[in-house]
CSV table of C-alpha atoms in Angstrom, one decimal:
chain,number,residue,atom,x,y,z
A,82,MET,CA,39.7,69.3,122.0
A,83,SER,CA,37.2,67.3,120.2
A,84,GLU,CA,36.0,64.2,122.6
A,85,ASN,CA,37.2,62.5,119.3
A,86,ALA,CA,40.9,63.9,119.9
A,87,SER,CA,43.8,61.7,118.3
A,88,ALA,CA,47.8,61.4,119.1
A,89,SER,CA,47.8,64.2,116.3
A,90,PHE,CA,45.2,66.7,117.2
A,91,GLU,CA,46.3,70.1,116.5
A,92,GLY,CA,45.7,72.6,119.6
A,93,PRO,CA,46.6,75.4,118.3
A,94,GLU,CA,43.7,77.6,116.7
A,95,LYS,CA,42.4,80.2,114.5
A,96,LYS,CA,40.0,83.3,115.5
A,97,LEU,CA,37.5,85.1,113.9
A,98,LYS,CA,36.2,88.3,115.4
A,99,VAL,CA,33.6,90.3,113.5
A,100,THR,CA,32.1,93.5,114.9
A,101,PHE,CA,29.1,95.2,112.7
A,102,ALA,CA,27.8,99.2,113.3
A,103,PRO,CA,25.9,99.7,116.4
A,104,ASP,CA,23.1,100.6,114.9
A,105,ALA,CA,22.6,97.0,113.2
A,106,PRO,CA,20.2,94.3,115.1
A,107,SER,CA,21.0,92.7,117.4
A,108,LEU,CA,23.3,89.4,117.0
A,109,ARG,CA,21.5,87.8,120.1
A,110,ALA,CA,18.0,87.9,118.6
A,111,HIS,CA,18.9,85.0,116.6
A,112,PRO,CA,17.7,81.6,117.0
A,113,ARG,CA,20.4,78.7,118.5
A,114,ALA,CA,19.7,77.3,115.0
A,115,ALA,CA,21.1,80.3,113.2
A,116,TRP,CA,24.2,79.5,115.2
A,117,ASP,CA,24.3,76.0,114.7
A,118,ALA,CA,24.7,76.2,111.4
A,119,VAL,CA,27.6,78.5,111.3
A,120,LEU,CA,29.3,76.4,113.7
A,121,ALA,CA,28.4,73.7,111.4
A,122,ALA,CA,30.1,75.1,108.1
A,123,ALA,CA,32.9,75.4,110.3
A,124,GLY,CA,33.1,71.8,111.4
A,125,ALA,CA,32.1,72.6,115.8
A,126,SER,CA,29.2,72.1,117.6
A,127,VAL,CA,27.9,73.5,121.1
A,128,VAL,CA,28.7,71.4,124.1
A,129,SER,CA,27.6,74.1,126.7
A,130,SER,CA,26.2,77.4,126.9
A,131,ALA,CA,26.2,80.0,129.4
A,132,ARG,CA,24.9,83.9,129.0
A,133,ASP,CA,24.6,87.7,130.9
A,134,ALA,CA,23.1,90.7,130.0
A,135,HIS,CA,26.4,90.9,127.9
A,136,TRP,CA,27.4,87.9,126.1
A,137,ASP,CA,26.3,84.9,125.0
A,138,ALA,CA,29.1,82.3,125.4
A,139,TYR,CA,29.7,78.7,124.2
A,140,VAL,CA,31.9,76.4,124.8
A,141,LEU,CA,32.6,74.1,121.6
A,142,SER,CA,33.9,70.7,120.6
A,143,GLU,CA,36.6,72.8,119.3
A,144,SER,CA,36.7,76.1,121.4
A,145,SER,CA,35.0,78.4,122.2
A,146,LEU,CA,31.9,81.2,120.9
A,147,PHE,CA,31.1,84.6,122.4
A,148,VAL,CA,28.3,86.4,120.6
A,149,SER,CA,27.3,89.9,121.9
A,150,ASP,CA,25.1,92.6,120.4
A,151,HIS,CA,27.3,93.7,117.8
A,152,SER,CA,30.3,91.5,117.9
A,153,ALA,CA,31.0,87.7,117.9
A,154,THR,CA,34.2,86.3,118.5
A,155,LEU,CA,34.7,82.2,117.0
A,156,ILE,CA,38.4,80.5,118.4
A,157,THR,CA,38.2,77.1,116.8
A,158,CYS,CA,40.8,74.5,117.3
A,159,GLY,CA,41.4,70.7,115.5
A,160,GLN,CA,40.6,70.6,111.6
A,161,THR,CA,37.9,73.0,111.5
A,162,ARG,CA,37.4,75.5,108.4
A,163,LEU,CA,36.8,78.3,110.6
A,164,VAL,CA,37.1,80.2,107.3
A,165,GLU,CA,33.9,78.6,106.1
A,166,ALA,CA,31.8,80.1,108.9
A,167,VAL,CA,32.3,84.0,107.7
A,168,GLN,CA,29.8,84.0,105.0
A,169,PRO,CA,27.3,82.8,107.1
A,170,LEU,CA,28.0,84.7,109.7
A,171,LEU,CA,28.3,88.2,107.8
A,172,ALA,CA,24.9,87.2,106.8
A,173,LEU,CA,23.2,87.5,110.2
A,174,ALA,CA,23.6,91.2,109.8
A,175,PRO,CA,22.3,93.6,107.2
A,176,ALA,CA,24.5,94.2,104.0
A,177,GLY,CA,27.0,97.0,104.3
A,178,ALA,CA,27.0,97.2,108.8
A,179,LEU,CA,30.2,95.4,108.9
A,180,SER,CA,32.9,97.5,110.5
A,181,GLN,CA,35.4,95.3,111.6
A,182,LEU,CA,36.9,91.5,110.7
A,183,LEU,CA,39.8,90.3,112.1
A,184,TYR,CA,40.9,86.9,110.9
A,185,ALA,CA,43.9,84.7,112.8
A,186,ARG,CA,45.7,81.5,112.6
A,187,LYS,CA,48.4,80.0,115.0
A,188,SER,CA,51.3,78.2,113.7
A,189,GLU,CA,50.3,74.5,113.5
A,190,HIS,CA,51.9,71.6,114.4
A,191,TYR,CA,50.4,69.1,111.4
A,192,PRO,CA,49.4,71.9,108.9
A,193,GLU,CA,49.4,69.2,106.4
A,194,GLN,CA,46.2,68.2,108.0
A,195,GLN,CA,44.6,71.6,107.5
A,196,ALA,CA,41.8,71.8,104.7
A,197,THR,CA,43.3,75.2,103.8
A,198,ARG,CA,46.2,77.4,103.9
A,199,PHE,CA,46.4,80.6,105.5
A,200,ASP,CA,47.3,82.5,102.0
A,201,GLU,CA,43.9,80.5,100.8
A,202,ASP,CA,41.9,81.9,103.8
A,203,ALA,CA,43.3,85.6,103.2
A,204,ALA,CA,41.9,85.2,99.6
A,205,ARG,CA,38.6,83.6,100.3
A,206,LEU,CA,38.3,86.9,102.7
A,207,SER,CA,39.2,89.8,100.3
A,208,ALA,CA,36.5,88.1,97.9
A,209,LEU,CA,33.8,87.8,100.5
A,210,LEU,CA,34.3,91.3,101.3
A,211,GLY,CA,34.4,92.5,97.7
A,212,GLY,CA,36.4,96.1,98.5
A,213,ARG,CA,33.9,97.0,101.1
A,214,ALA,CA,36.7,97.4,103.8
A,215,ARG,CA,40.3,98.4,103.7
A,216,GLU,CA,42.0,94.9,104.2
A,217,ALA,CA,45.8,93.8,105.2
A,218,SER,CA,47.5,90.5,106.0
A,219,VAL,CA,50.8,90.2,108.4
A,220,ARG,CA,52.5,87.5,110.1
A,221,LEU,CA,53.6,88.1,113.8
A,222,GLY,CA,56.5,86.9,114.7
A,223,HIS,CA,59.3,84.6,113.2
A,224,GLY,CA,60.6,81.0,113.6
A,225,GLU,CA,58.7,77.7,114.4
A,226,HIS,CA,55.8,79.5,116.3
A,227,PHE,CA,54.2,82.4,114.6
A,228,VAL,CA,50.3,84.1,114.1
A,229,ASP,CA,49.0,84.9,110.4
A,230,LEU,CA,46.2,87.8,110.5
A,231,PHE,CA,44.1,89.1,107.9
A,232,HIS,CA,42.5,92.6,109.1
A,233,ALA,CA,39.5,94.3,107.6
A,234,SER,CA,38.0,97.8,108.8
A,235,ALA,CA,35.3,99.5,106.9
A,236,PRO,CA,35.9,103.1,106.1
A,237,GLY,CA,34.4,105.5,108.8
A,238,ALA,CA,33.7,102.5,110.8
A,239,SER,CA,32.9,103.4,114.6
A,240,ARG,CA,36.3,102.3,117.1
A,241,ARG,CA,34.9,99.9,119.6
A,242,PRO,CA,35.8,100.6,123.0
A,243,ASP,CA,37.5,97.4,124.1
A,244,MET,CA,40.7,95.8,125.3
A,245,THR,CA,41.6,91.8,124.3
A,246,LEU,CA,45.0,90.2,125.2
A,247,GLU,CA,45.4,86.7,124.0
A,248,VAL,CA,48.3,83.9,125.9
A,249,LEU,CA,49.0,81.5,123.4
A,250,MET,CA,51.4,78.4,125.0
A,251,HIS,CA,53.5,75.8,122.9
A,252,ALA,CA,55.4,73.0,124.8
A,253,PRO,CA,53.5,73.7,128.0
A,254,ASP,CA,54.6,71.5,130.9
A,255,PRO,CA,52.9,68.1,131.3
A,256,ALA,CA,52.2,68.3,134.7
A,257,ALA,CA,50.8,71.2,134.7
A,258,CYS,CA,48.2,69.9,131.9
A,259,ALA,CA,47.6,66.7,134.0
A,260,ALA,CA,46.3,69.2,136.8
A,261,PHE,CA,43.2,70.0,134.5
A,262,ALA,CA,42.1,66.7,134.1
A,263,ALA,CA,38.7,65.7,135.1
A,264,GLU,CA,39.4,64.0,138.2
A,265,ARG,CA,41.2,66.8,139.3
A,266,ALA,CA,38.4,68.9,138.4
A,267,PRO,CA,38.4,71.1,142.1
A,268,ALA,CA,41.9,71.9,141.4
A,269,ALA,CA,41.7,73.0,138.1
A,270,HIS,CA,38.3,74.8,138.9
A,271,ALA,CA,40.3,76.9,142.3
A,272,LEU,CA,43.1,78.0,139.9
A,273,VAL,CA,41.5,79.0,136.9
A,274,ALA,CA,38.9,81.4,139.8
A,275,ASP,CA,41.9,83.0,141.4
A,276,MET,CA,43.3,84.3,138.1
A,277,VAL,CA,39.9,85.7,137.1
A,278,PRO,CA,38.7,86.3,140.2
A,279,GLY,CA,34.9,87.5,139.5
A,280,PHE,CA,33.9,85.5,136.7
A,281,ALA,CA,31.4,82.8,136.6
A,282,LEU,CA,32.8,80.2,135.3
A,283,HIS,CA,31.9,77.6,133.0
A,284,GLU,CA,34.0,74.1,131.9
A,285,HIS,CA,34.2,71.0,129.9
A,286,TYR,CA,36.4,68.4,130.4
A,287,PHE,CA,37.0,66.1,127.4
A,288,GLU,CA,37.8,62.7,127.0
A,289,PRO,CA,40.1,61.2,126.6
A,290,GLN,CA,42.1,64.6,127.4
A,291,GLY,CA,41.3,68.2,126.8
A,292,TYR,CA,40.0,71.0,128.9
A,293,SER,CA,38.1,74.1,127.9
A,294,VAL,CA,36.7,76.8,130.3
A,295,ASN,CA,34.4,79.8,129.5
A,296,GLY,CA,34.1,83.2,131.7
A,297,LEU,CA,31.6,86.4,132.2
A,298,ARG,CA,31.6,89.5,134.1
A,299,ASP,CA,30.6,92.8,133.7
A,300,GLY,CA,31.0,92.9,129.9
A,301,ALA,CA,34.5,91.0,130.1
A,302,TYR,CA,34.5,87.4,128.9
A,303,VAL,CA,37.8,85.3,129.4
A,304,THR,CA,38.3,81.6,128.1
A,305,LEU,CA,41.2,78.9,128.1
A,306,HIS,CA,41.9,75.7,126.4
A,307,VAL,CA,44.3,73.2,127.5
A,308,THR,CA,45.5,70.8,124.6
A,309,PRO,CA,47.7,68.2,126.6
A,310,GLU,CA,49.1,65.7,123.7
A,311,PRO,CA,51.8,63.5,124.0
A,312,GLU,CA,53.5,65.2,120.9
A,313,GLY,CA,52.4,69.2,120.3
A,314,SER,CA,50.6,70.1,123.4
A,315,TYR,CA,49.5,73.1,123.4
A,316,VAL,CA,47.3,75.9,125.8
A,317,SER,CA,45.4,79.2,124.9
A,318,PHE,CA,43.7,82.0,127.2
A,319,GLU,CA,41.9,85.2,125.9
A,320,LEU,CA,40.3,88.6,127.9
A,321,GLN,CA,38.1,90.6,126.1
A,322,GLY,CA,36.4,93.7,128.2
A,323,PRO,CA,35.8,97.3,128.1
A,324,LEU,CA,38.3,99.7,128.9
A,325,GLY,CA,38.7,100.6,132.3
A,326,GLY,CA,38.3,98.8,135.4
A,327,SER,CA,40.2,96.3,136.9
A,328,LEU,CA,40.5,94.8,133.2
A,329,PRO,CA,44.5,95.4,132.9
A,330,VAL,CA,45.3,94.6,136.8
A,331,ASP,CA,43.3,91.1,135.6
A,332,ALA,CA,45.6,91.0,132.2
A,333,ALA,CA,49.0,91.5,134.2
A,334,ARG,CA,48.1,88.5,136.8
A,335,ALA,CA,47.0,86.4,134.2
A,336,VAL,CA,50.0,86.2,131.6
A,337,ALA,CA,51.8,85.9,135.5
A,338,THR,CA,50.1,83.0,136.3
A,339,LEU,CA,50.1,81.3,133.3
A,340,SER,CA,53.9,81.7,132.9
A,341,ALA,CA,54.2,80.2,136.1
A,342,VAL,CA,51.8,77.4,136.1
A,343,PHE,CA,52.2,75.9,132.6
A,344,ALA,CA,56.5,77.5,132.0
A,345,PRO,CA,55.9,77.1,128.1
A,346,ARG,CA,58.8,76.8,125.8
A,347,SER,CA,57.4,79.1,124.0
A,348,LEU,CA,55.1,82.3,125.2
A,349,GLU,CA,53.3,84.7,123.0
A,350,VAL,CA,51.2,87.8,124.3
A,351,LEU,CA,48.7,89.8,122.0
A,352,THR,CA,47.1,92.5,122.7
A,353,TYR,CA,44.6,94.8,121.0
A,354,ALA,CA,43.6,98.2,122.4
A,355,PRO,CA,41.3,100.7,120.1
A,356,GLY,CA,42.9,103.3,118.3
A,357,HIS,CA,46.3,103.4,116.2
A,358,ARG,CA,49.3,103.4,118.3
A,359,GLY,CA,49.4,107.0,118.8
A,360,GLY,CA,46.2,107.7,117.5
A,361,GLU,CA,44.1,110.8,119.0
A,362,GLY,CA,41.9,109.2,122.1
A,363,GLY,CA,42.9,105.8,121.1
A,364,ALA,CA,44.4,103.4,124.0
A,365,GLN,CA,47.5,102.1,123.6
A,366,ALA,CA,48.1,98.2,123.8
A,367,ASP,CA,51.5,98.9,125.5
A,368,GLU,CA,49.6,99.6,128.7
A,369,TRP,CA,49.0,95.9,128.8
A,370,ALA,CA,52.5,95.3,127.9
A,371,VAL,CA,54.4,92.7,130.8
A,372,ASP,CA,57.5,92.0,131.6
A,373,VAL,CA,57.2,87.9,132.6
A,374,PRO,CA,59.8,86.6,135.1
A,375,GLY,CA,62.0,84.0,133.8
A,376,TYR,CA,61.5,84.7,130.0
A,377,SER,CA,63.2,86.9,127.8
A,378,VAL,CA,61.7,89.2,124.9
A,379,VAL,CA,62.6,88.0,121.3
A,380,THR,CA,60.4,90.4,119.4
A,381,ARG,CA,58.0,93.2,120.4
A,382,GLU,CA,56.0,93.9,117.3
A,383,HIS,CA,53.5,97.2,117.0
A,384,HIS,CA,50.9,96.8,114.0
A,385,VAL,CA,47.4,98.4,113.2
A,386,ALA,CA,45.0,96.0,112.8
A,387,ALA,CA,41.3,96.8,112.0
A,388,ASP,CA,41.7,100.0,113.7
A,389,TYR,CA,43.1,98.6,116.6
A,390,ALA,CA,46.7,99.3,118.2
A,391,LEU,CA,47.9,95.6,118.0
A,392,LEU,CA,51.5,94.6,120.5
A,393,PHE,CA,52.7,91.3,119.8
A,394,THR,CA,55.5,90.0,122.1
A,395,GLN,CA,57.6,86.4,121.2
A,396,LEU,CA,59.1,85.2,124.9
A,397,ARG,CA,61.4,82.2,125.1
A,398,PRO,CA,62.5,81.0,128.6
A,399,SER,CA,65.5,82.9,129.5
A,400,ALA,CA,67.9,79.8,130.4
A,401,ALA,CA,67.1,78.5,127.1
A,402,PRO,CA,69.7,77.6,124.7
């Protein structure tokens, strides 16, 4: 997604979500320089920013950063070293304030170009946490495309009443990716605005190619990243927001629109809901389970990740051999 994207740019992303206790000082009170330092550790920088009453949102040279009072979600692509950002990010809150940490790496097209492997990152995170939290690692999916996930939660940590949808797409239709070029900006904006109505969007078109957009609405955020490449094109989408309201409807609409527009050869859908599956008072990730026309389920997995109920669904086109 970088302005210096090469023919072998790595679209599949790494993701870090850190949540702190509700009585910790607000992360949004930190100056911009503190976040620049976190991003520099990962090898990313801010391209543009926006904010509302709930979130500070940043489009980055490599994907996005979202900061609320007590959580931060950092998504980076390319050859970024996201694990290096964890220590400076944790330092922005008091010791002992950590509630939950999620760290994911999507299977890369060019793993040999990455500075570390997932198992090395997981060992680094475990050492940083120093036994302060329950932790585990899991691989979601199988075959060529998968997600490696490290998750940790502090004993007795409060559960966040939010839900998250991720849609990860390998080998999207080249014509669909071309629609997100700068010279076709009005059409791209209209497509995203129709898919997630009511979100205030801010976009960036990269040179020579690539598109990122963040959106904010009523405590929710959305982000879409399109990485067209001669080989290894990739598209990712994320929607997060508080429980209730129109979010499940937004999620179903987004999955249907994304699959129809991009027609990827590989589609993975992840949903996170608070409370482990079947747990008392826990919303079910299954509420966001969707059937995708033209696609068949390869695998559907339930996991518990940092006290979230996680539903992972891997799909392929029904007509594929």
